[in-house]
Tab-separated table of C-alpha atoms in Angstrom:
chain	number	residue	atom	x	y	z
A	122	MET	CA	-0.058	-0.197	-0.442
A	123	LYS	CA	1.018	3.783	-0.442
A	124	ILE	CA	2.064	5.274	2.588
A	125	VAL	CA	3.014	8.941	2.740
A	126	GLU	CA	4.855	10.569	5.688
A	127	THR	CA	4.407	14.320	6.768
A	128	PRO	CA	6.922	15.950	8.774
A	129	ILE	CA	5.211	17.369	11.693
A	130	GLN	CA	7.821	20.054	14.255
A	131	VAL	CA	5.911	19.908	17.730
A	132	ARG	CA	5.351	23.508	18.439
A	133	TYR	CA	4.968	24.915	21.755
A	134	GLN	CA	1.038	25.857	21.356
A	135	GLU	CA	0.292	22.346	20.992
A	136	THR	CA	1.402	21.449	24.328
A	137	ASP	CA	-1.008	20.971	27.881
A	138	MET	CA	0.569	21.523	31.034
A	139	MET	CA	2.265	18.525	31.605
A	140	GLY	CA	4.366	19.331	28.230
A	141	VAL	CA	2.711	16.530	25.929
A	142	VAL	CA	1.134	17.740	22.787
A	143	TYR	CA	-2.704	17.747	23.548
A	144	HIS	CA	-4.753	14.931	22.345
A	145	ALA	CA	-6.897	16.816	20.387
A	146	ASN	CA	-4.199	18.187	18.406
A	147	TYR	CA	-3.385	14.774	16.693
A	148	LEU	CA	-6.542	14.882	14.961
A	149	ILE	CA	-5.541	18.179	12.800
A	150	TRP	CA	-2.168	16.450	11.912
A	151	PHE	CA	-3.857	13.357	10.717
A	152	GLU	CA	-5.703	16.079	8.753
A	153	ILE	CA	-2.575	17.670	7.267
A	154	GLY	CA	-1.481	13.547	6.958
A	155	ARG	CA	-4.560	12.825	4.996
A	156	THR	CA	-3.793	16.081	2.779
A	157	ALA	CA	-0.401	15.494	1.672
A	158	PHE	CA	-1.795	12.198	0.926
A	159	ILE	CA	-4.162	13.155	-1.145
A	160	GLU	CA	-1.703	15.353	-2.817
A	161	GLY	CA	0.530	12.824	-3.486
A	162	LEU	CA	-2.063	10.479	-5.136
A	163	GLY	CA	-1.756	13.952	-7.811
A	164	PHE	CA	-5.009	16.009	-6.327
A	165	SER	CA	-5.413	18.982	-4.257
A	166	TYR	CA	-8.005	18.949	-1.755
A	167	ALA	CA	-8.644	22.598	-2.791
A	168	GLU	CA	-9.705	21.644	-6.100
A	169	ILE	CA	-11.595	19.187	-5.473
A	170	GLU	CA	-13.808	21.368	-3.246
A	171	LYS	CA	-14.081	24.062	-5.895
A	172	GLN	CA	-16.321	21.036	-7.757
A	173	GLY	CA	-18.580	21.527	-4.951
A	174	VAL	CA	-17.623	18.642	-2.208
A	175	VAL	CA	-16.572	18.480	0.949
A	176	SER	CA	-15.090	15.092	2.258
A	177	PRO	CA	-16.314	15.467	6.015
A	178	VAL	CA	-15.023	12.569	8.760
A	179	ILE	CA	-18.083	10.604	9.870
A	180	ASP	CA	-15.575	8.786	12.029
A	181	ALA	CA	-12.637	8.965	14.047
A	182	GLN	CA	-10.372	6.731	16.546
A	183	VAL	CA	-7.048	7.515	18.137
A	184	SER	CA	-4.986	5.245	20.241
A	185	PHE	CA	-2.350	7.306	22.512
A	186	LYS	CA	1.410	4.674	23.135
A	187	LYS	CA	3.678	7.361	23.852
A	188	PRO	CA	3.989	10.790	24.753
A	189	VAL	CA	5.348	13.765	21.696
A	190	ARG	CA	6.375	16.467	23.643
A	191	TYR	CA	7.624	20.075	22.626
A	192	GLY	CA	10.368	20.323	20.328
A	193	ASP	CA	10.047	16.749	19.019
A	194	ASP	CA	10.048	16.179	15.055
A	195	VAL	CA	7.879	13.561	14.334
A	196	GLN	CA	6.551	12.195	11.427
A	197	VAL	CA	2.757	11.187	9.991
A	198	ARG	CA	2.982	8.288	7.956
A	199	THR	CA	-0.708	8.054	6.161
A	200	TRP	CA	-2.749	5.479	4.018
A	201	VAL	CA	-5.673	4.217	2.754
A	202	GLU	CA	-7.081	1.734	5.451
A	203	SER	CA	-9.795	0.543	3.222
A	204	TYR	CA	-12.528	2.133	0.160
A	205	ASP	CA	-15.552	0.677	-0.733
A	206	GLY	CA	-16.277	3.620	-3.682
A	207	LEU	CA	-18.430	5.826	-1.151
A	208	ARG	CA	-16.089	5.628	2.184
A	209	VAL	CA	-12.567	5.791	2.864
A	210	SER	CA	-10.776	4.634	5.916
A	211	TYR	CA	-7.306	6.682	6.388
A	212	GLY	CA	-4.721	4.910	8.986
A	213	TYR	CA	-2.501	7.015	10.760
A	214	GLU	CA	0.665	6.589	12.339
A	215	VAL	CA	2.398	9.127	14.767
A	216	VAL	CA	6.257	8.403	14.732
A	217	HIS	CA	8.759	9.405	16.505
A	218	HIS	CA	12.960	10.092	14.553
A	219	ASP	CA	13.948	6.815	16.600
A	220	GLY	CA	10.635	4.801	15.095
A	221	SER	CA	9.122	4.518	18.390
A	222	ILE	CA	5.220	4.971	17.564
A	223	ALA	CA	3.185	8.004	19.768
A	224	VAL	CA	0.054	7.524	18.557
A	225	THR	CA	-2.427	5.165	15.808
A	226	GLY	CA	-5.319	6.561	14.313
A	227	VAL	CA	-7.996	5.966	11.462
A	228	THR	CA	-10.404	8.361	10.351
A	229	LYS	CA	-13.514	7.599	7.848
A	230	HIS	CA	-15.075	9.881	5.173
A	231	VAL	CA	-17.564	9.676	2.691
A	232	VAL	CA	-18.145	12.813	-0.100
A	233	VAL	CA	-21.167	14.708	0.022
A	234	LYS	CA	-22.887	17.433	-2.367
A	235	SER	CA	-20.858	21.076	-0.014
A	236	GLY	CA	-24.938	22.144	0.100
A	237	SER	CA	-27.262	19.027	0.380
A	238	PHE	CA	-24.442	16.841	2.711
A	239	ARG	CA	-25.668	13.846	0.156
A	240	PRO	CA	-23.831	11.169	0.016
A	241	VAL	CA	-21.442	10.939	-3.931
A	242	SER	CA	-19.790	8.274	-5.011
A	243	ILE	CA	-16.167	8.823	-5.512
A	244	ARG	CA	-16.679	5.739	-7.715
A	245	LYS	CA	-19.415	6.978	-10.480
A	246	SER	CA	-18.431	11.208	-10.032
A	247	PHE	CA	-14.647	10.611	-9.721
A	248	PRO	CA	-13.456	8.339	-11.422
A	249	GLU	CA	-9.432	9.223	-11.716
A	250	TRP	CA	-9.924	9.245	-7.667
A	251	HIS	CA	-11.230	6.352	-7.824
A	252	GLU	CA	-8.752	5.064	-9.645
A	253	ALA	CA	-5.941	6.547	-7.468
A	254	TYR	CA	-7.314	5.054	-4.118
A	255	LEU	CA	-7.683	1.159	-5.652
A	256	SER	CA	-3.922	1.486	-6.574
A	257	ALA	CA	-2.591	3.204	-3.697
A	258	LEU	CA	-4.458	0.176	-1.419
A	259	GLU	CA	-2.291	-2.087	-3.735
A	260	THR	CA	1.238	-0.470	-3.811
A	261	THR	CA	4.046	0.297	-1.965
A	262	SER	CA	5.782	3.155	-1.465
């Protein structure tokens, strides 16, 4: 499967009083990774939105393994966990420079029309995007 790695340098404002990254920030990092993944497939999420669709999160899961602190440099690894033509789940790992996994997660998305939030079939409406997802599930990066 295709995996995209996105560097993150932890900023002071992302930490809590314990000096570790505040848990909600990992969802922001997942979004950064997801956007980089889509760009790695050759698409621009901003251009996709100009076509009248958005891709909201319908489920999110995060598991915390090891703390990340201010000043750490980590990578967000992102891949397509599953895809059925309508729904796509992205997998994530936040990894320290030594290779240890700090956080894992999955977000599930659908593509919907911006105005009505009615689901849109990626397979039917965006065949190139559909093929890119299928390819990303099969290839190694």
